[in-house]
Coordinates of C-alpha atoms in Angstrom, one line a residue:
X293 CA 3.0 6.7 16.2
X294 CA 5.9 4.7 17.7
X295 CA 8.1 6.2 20.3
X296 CA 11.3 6.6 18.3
X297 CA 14.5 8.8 19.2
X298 CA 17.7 9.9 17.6
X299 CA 19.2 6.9 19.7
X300 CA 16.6 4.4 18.5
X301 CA 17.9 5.4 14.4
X302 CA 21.5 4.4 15.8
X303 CA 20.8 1.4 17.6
X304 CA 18.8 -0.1 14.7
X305 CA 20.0 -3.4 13.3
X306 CA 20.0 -3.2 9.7
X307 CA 21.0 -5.6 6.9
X308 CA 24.3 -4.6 5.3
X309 CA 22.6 -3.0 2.0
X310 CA 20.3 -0.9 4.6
X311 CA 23.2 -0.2 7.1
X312 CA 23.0 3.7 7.4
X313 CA 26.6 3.1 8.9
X314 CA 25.9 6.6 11.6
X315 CA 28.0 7.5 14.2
X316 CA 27.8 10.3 16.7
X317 CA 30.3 13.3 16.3
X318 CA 28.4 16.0 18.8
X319 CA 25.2 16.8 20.9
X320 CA 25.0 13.8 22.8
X321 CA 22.3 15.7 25.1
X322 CA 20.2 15.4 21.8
X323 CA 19.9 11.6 20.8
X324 CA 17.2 11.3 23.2
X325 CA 15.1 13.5 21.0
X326 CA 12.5 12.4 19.4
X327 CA 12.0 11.5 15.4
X328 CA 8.5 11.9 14.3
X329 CA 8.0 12.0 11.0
X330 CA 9.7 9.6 7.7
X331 CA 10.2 13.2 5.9
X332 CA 13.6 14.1 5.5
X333 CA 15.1 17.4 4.5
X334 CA 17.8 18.7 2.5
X335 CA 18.7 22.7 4.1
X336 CA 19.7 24.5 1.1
X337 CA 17.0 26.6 1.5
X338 CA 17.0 27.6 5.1
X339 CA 21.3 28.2 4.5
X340 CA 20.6 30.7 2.2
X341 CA 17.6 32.6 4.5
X342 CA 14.7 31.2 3.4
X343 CA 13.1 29.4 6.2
X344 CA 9.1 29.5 4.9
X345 CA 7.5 25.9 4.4
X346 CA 11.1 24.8 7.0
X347 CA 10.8 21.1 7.4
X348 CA 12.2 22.0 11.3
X349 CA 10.5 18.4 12.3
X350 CA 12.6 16.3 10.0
X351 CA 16.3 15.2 9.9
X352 CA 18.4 17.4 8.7
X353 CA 20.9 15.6 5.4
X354 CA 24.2 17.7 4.8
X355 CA 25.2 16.2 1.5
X356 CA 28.3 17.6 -0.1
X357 CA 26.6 21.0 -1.7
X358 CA 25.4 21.8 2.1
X359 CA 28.7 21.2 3.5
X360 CA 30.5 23.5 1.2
X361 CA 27.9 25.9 0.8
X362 CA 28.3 26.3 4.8
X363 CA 32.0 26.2 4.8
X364 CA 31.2 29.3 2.3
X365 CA 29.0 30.9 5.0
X366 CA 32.0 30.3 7.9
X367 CA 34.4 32.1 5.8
X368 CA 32.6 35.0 5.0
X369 CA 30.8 35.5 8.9
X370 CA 27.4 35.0 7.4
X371 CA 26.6 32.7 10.1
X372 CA 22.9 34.0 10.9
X373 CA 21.5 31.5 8.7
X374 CA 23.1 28.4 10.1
X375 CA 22.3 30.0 14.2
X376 CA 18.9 30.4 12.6
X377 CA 18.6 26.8 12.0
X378 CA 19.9 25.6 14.8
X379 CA 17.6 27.8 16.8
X380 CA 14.8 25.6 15.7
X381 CA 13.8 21.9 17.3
X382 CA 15.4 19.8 14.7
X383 CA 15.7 15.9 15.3
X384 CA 19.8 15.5 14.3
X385 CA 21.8 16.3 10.9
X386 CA 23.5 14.1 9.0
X387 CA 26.8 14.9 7.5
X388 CA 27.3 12.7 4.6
X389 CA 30.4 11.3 2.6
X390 CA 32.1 11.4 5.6
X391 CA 32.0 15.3 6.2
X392 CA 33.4 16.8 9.1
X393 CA 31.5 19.7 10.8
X394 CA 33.5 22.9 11.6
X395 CA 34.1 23.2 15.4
X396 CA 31.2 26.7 15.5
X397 CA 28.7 24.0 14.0
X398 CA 29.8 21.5 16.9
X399 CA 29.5 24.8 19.4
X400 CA 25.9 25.3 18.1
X401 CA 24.9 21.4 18.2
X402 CA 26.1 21.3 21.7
X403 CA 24.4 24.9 23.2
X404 CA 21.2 23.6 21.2
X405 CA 21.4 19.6 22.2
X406 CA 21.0 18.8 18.6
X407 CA 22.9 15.5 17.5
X408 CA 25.4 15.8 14.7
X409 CA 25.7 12.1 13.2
X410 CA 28.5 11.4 10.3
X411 CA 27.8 8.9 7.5
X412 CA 30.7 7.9 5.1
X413 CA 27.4 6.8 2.2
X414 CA 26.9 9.8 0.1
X415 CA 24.3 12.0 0.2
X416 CA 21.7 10.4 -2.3
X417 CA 22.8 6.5 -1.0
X418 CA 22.0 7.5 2.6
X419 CA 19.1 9.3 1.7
X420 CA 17.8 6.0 0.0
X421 CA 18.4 4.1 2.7
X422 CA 17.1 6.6 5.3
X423 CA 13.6 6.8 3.8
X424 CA 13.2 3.1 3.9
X425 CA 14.4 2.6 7.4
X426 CA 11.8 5.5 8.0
X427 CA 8.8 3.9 6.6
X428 CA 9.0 0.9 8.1
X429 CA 9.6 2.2 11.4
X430 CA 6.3 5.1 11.1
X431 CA 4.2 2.4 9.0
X432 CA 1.1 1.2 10.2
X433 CA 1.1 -2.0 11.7
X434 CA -1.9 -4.6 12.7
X435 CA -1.5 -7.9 14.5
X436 CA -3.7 -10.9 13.7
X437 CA -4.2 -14.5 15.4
X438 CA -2.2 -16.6 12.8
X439 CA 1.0 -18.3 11.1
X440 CA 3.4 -16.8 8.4
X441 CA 5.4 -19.0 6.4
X442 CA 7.5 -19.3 3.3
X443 CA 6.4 -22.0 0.6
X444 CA 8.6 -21.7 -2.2
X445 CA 9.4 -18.1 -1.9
X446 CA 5.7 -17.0 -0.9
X447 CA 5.0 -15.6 2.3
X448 CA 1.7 -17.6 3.1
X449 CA -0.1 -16.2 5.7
X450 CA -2.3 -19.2 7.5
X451 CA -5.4 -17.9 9.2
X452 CA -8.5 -20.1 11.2
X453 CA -10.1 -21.1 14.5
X454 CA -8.2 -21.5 17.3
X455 CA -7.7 -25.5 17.4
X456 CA -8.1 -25.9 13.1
X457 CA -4.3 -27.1 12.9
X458 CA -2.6 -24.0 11.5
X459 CA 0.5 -24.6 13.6
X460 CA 0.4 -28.3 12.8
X461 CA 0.4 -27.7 9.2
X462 CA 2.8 -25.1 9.5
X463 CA 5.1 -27.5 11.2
X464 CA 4.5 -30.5 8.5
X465 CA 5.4 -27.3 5.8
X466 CA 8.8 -26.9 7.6
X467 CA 9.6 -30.7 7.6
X468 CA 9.0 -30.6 3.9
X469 CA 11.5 -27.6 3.8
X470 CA 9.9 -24.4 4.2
X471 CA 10.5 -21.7 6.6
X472 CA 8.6 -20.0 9.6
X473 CA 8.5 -16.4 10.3
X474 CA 5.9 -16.5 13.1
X475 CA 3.9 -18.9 14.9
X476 CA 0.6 -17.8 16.6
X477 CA 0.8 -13.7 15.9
X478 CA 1.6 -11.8 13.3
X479 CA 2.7 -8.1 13.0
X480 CA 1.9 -7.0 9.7
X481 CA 3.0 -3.4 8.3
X482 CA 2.0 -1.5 5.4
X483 CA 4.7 -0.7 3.7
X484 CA 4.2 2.7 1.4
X485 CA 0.6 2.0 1.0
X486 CA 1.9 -0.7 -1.4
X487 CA 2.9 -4.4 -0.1
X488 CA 2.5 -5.8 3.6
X489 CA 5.3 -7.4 5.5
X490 CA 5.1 -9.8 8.0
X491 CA 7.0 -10.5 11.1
X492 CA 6.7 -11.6 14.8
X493 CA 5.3 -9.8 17.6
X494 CA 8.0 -10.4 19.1
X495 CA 11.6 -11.1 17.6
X496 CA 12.7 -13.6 20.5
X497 CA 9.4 -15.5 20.7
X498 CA 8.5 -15.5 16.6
X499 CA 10.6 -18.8 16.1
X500 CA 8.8 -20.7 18.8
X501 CA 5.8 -22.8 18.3
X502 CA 3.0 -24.4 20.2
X503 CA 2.1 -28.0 19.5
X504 CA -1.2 -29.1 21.5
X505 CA 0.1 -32.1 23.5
X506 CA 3.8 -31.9 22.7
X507 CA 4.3 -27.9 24.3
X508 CA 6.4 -25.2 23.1
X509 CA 9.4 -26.3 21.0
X510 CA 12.0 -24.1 19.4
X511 CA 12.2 -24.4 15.3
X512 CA 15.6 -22.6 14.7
X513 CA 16.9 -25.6 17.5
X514 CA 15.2 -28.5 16.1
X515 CA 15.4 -27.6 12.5
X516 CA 18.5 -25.1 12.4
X517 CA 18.7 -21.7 11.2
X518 CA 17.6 -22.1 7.4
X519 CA 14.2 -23.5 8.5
X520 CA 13.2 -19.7 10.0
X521 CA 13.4 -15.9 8.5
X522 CA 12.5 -13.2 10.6
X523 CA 10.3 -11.4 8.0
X524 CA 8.4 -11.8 4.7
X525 CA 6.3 -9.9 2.3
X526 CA 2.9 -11.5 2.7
X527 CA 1.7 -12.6 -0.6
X528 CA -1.0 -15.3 -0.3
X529 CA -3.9 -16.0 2.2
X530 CA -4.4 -19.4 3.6
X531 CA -7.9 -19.7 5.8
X532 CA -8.4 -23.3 7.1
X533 CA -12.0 -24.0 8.5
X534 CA -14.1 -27.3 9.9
X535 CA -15.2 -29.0 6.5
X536 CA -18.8 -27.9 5.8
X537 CA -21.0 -30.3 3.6
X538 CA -23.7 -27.3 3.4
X539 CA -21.2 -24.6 2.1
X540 CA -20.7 -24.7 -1.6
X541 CA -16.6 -25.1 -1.9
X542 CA -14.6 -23.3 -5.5
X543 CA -14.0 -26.8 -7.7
X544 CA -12.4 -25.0 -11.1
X545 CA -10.3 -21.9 -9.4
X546 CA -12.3 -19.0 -11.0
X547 CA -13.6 -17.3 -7.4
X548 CA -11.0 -14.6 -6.7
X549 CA -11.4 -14.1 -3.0
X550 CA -9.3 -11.7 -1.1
X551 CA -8.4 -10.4 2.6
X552 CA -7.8 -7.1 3.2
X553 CA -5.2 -6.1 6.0
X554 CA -4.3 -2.0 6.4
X555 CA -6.2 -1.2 3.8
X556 CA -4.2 -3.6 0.8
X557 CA -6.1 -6.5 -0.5
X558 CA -4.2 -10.2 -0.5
X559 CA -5.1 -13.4 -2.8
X560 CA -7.2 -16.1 -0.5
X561 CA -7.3 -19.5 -0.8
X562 CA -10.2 -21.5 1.2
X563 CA -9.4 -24.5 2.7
X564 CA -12.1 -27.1 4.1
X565 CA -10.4 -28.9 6.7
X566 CA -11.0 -33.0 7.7
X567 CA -9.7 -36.3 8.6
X568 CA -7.2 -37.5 5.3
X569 CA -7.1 -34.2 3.6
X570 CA -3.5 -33.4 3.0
X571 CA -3.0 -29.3 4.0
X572 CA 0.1 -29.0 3.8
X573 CA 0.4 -30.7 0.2
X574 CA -2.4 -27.7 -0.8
X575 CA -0.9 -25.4 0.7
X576 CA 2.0 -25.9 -1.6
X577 CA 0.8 -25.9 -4.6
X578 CA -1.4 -22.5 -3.7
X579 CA 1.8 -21.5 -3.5
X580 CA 3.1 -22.6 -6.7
X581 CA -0.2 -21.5 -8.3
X582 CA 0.2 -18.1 -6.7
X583 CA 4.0 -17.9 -8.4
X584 CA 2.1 -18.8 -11.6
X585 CA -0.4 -16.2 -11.8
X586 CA 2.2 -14.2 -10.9
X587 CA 4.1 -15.1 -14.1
X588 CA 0.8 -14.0 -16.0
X589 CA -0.4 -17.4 -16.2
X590 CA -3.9 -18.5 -15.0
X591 CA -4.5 -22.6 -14.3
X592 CA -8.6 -22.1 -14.2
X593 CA -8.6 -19.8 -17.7
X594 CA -6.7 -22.1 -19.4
X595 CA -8.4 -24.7 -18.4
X596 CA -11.7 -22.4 -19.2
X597 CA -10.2 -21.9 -23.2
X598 CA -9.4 -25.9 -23.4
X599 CA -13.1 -26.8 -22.3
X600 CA -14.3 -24.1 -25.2
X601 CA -11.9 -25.4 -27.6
X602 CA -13.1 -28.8 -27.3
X603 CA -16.6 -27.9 -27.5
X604 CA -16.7 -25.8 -30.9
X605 CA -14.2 -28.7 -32.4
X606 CA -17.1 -31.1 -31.6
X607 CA -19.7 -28.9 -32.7
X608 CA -17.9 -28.4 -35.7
X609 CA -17.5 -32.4 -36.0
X610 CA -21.5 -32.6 -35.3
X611 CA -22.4 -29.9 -38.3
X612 CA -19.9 -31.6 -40.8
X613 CA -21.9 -35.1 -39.9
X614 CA -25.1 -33.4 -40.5
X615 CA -24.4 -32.2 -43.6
X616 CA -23.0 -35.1 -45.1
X617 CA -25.9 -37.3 -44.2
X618 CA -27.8 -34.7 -45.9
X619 CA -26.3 -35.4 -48.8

């Protein structure tokens, strides 16, 4: 579980349609708690007294109903509720829609150290993009020896021994205009148990790449800033290996291999490497294959209907022969 704090949500660098746009209003003492858990909760419940199945662990969202159900507590002293709440080790509420807290709610965060963080999204926006900030960050994660780029919108993930040519081909791929995300490792994360996205191991290292005899050079430099991304959904295996004359290589397209990283299973490709074999030319169209089959059409089982096509019309052909010469 990744070490992640109130302070950690606020300092995050999110795209503008992920920006959870918080600010700090009170309980400064309190951002260095931490968050762990990608629940989040909504206190109706616990306002009104009922505190059985509490999510105490989570962070607390005040959307508009909560903020005027508590003003409704302030003005008629029924404050146990809300002291109640606060009593408990919460991570930091949320005011939403740009709510203000009243200045007992500020006294409380402050005695308790609990953050108070305003939002100006409403309460379902924020919420939306909370969860997805969330699951990212708790998401299990896996690094692997390898290279991650994008072929014409796929994120290929290029896997082999050490000394096959993966970062070679990966730099031929980006002079034919394709992007890197991450040379030599890979941080993958599964991503609601559904897709895996992959990124660098490290952000200021991911765009750098290691060239046996020429060193380390820098892509976004060389290339410019459209030649990198800083993350991908992974979408289609590459493994390059030494070419084998013993091993018996897929000619038509029918094998459907797969890796399986975290527990979700991507399409592979098998590539025998060797001297005039052009990978990166491959690689591309498994790429544009892969956007295909996504499309809901198959190369190999067209190919497959064709070949039977073709036989029953000259099997048909043969029996009409026969039977004329029979007459």
């Amino acid at each position: 579980m990744p070490d992640f704090t109130v302070l950690d949500l606020l300092d995050l660098d999110l795209k503008e349609h992920n920006h959870l746009r918080l600010s700090c209003m009170a309980g400064r003492t309190g951002l260095s708690k931490k968050i762990t858990t990608s629940k989040i909760s909504r206190p109706g419940l616990p306002l009104s007294g009922f505190f059985e199945e509490f999510s105490n662990n989570s962070i607390q969202v005040f959307g508009r109903g909560e903020q005027v159900y508590l003003e409704k507590l302030e003005s008629e002293l029924h404050f146990e509720s809300v002291e109640k709440l606060f009593s408990y080790d919460i991570p930091c509420c949320v005011f939403c829609d740009d709510g203000h807290p009243s200045a007992k709610i500020i006294e409380l965060a402050e005695e308790t150290g609990t953050a108070i963080l305003k939002t100006n999204l409403i309460s379902s926006d924020f919420s939306r993009r909370l969860y997805q900030t969330l699951d990212e960050v708790f998401a299990p994660t896996q690094t692997i020896h390898g290279v991650f780029v994008e072929v014409y919108g796929i994120g290929v993930l290029i896997t082999g021994e050490s000394g096959v040519g993966k970062s070679e081909t990966a730099l031929e791929l980006i002079e034919r205009g394709h992007r890197l995300i991450s040379d030599d490792t890979v941080k993958l994360r599964n991503i609601s148990d559904n897709y895996l996205i992959g990124m660098g191991e490290n952000p200021l290292l991911a765009h750098h790449m290691e060239i046996r005899g020429l060193g380390i050079i820098n892509l976004a430099n060389l290339y410019g800033v459209g030649a990198i991304r800083d993350r991908k959904q992974v979408q289609l295996a590459i493994h390059l290996e030494p070419w084998d004359a013993k091993k018996n290589y897929d000619r038509v397209g029918e094998a459907t291999l797969e890796d399986t990283y975290l527990g979700i299973s991507i399409p592979k490709v098998e590539i025998p490497v060797k001297p005039g074999r052009n990978i990166p030319v491959i690689i591309e169209t498994a790429a544009r294959n892969e956007r295909l089959k996504k499309l809901g059409y198959y190369s190999a089982k067209e190919f497959d209907q064709s070949v039977l096509k073709w036989l029953e019309s000259e099997s048909a052909r043969k029996m009409y022969y026969i039977n004329e010469e029979t007459f």
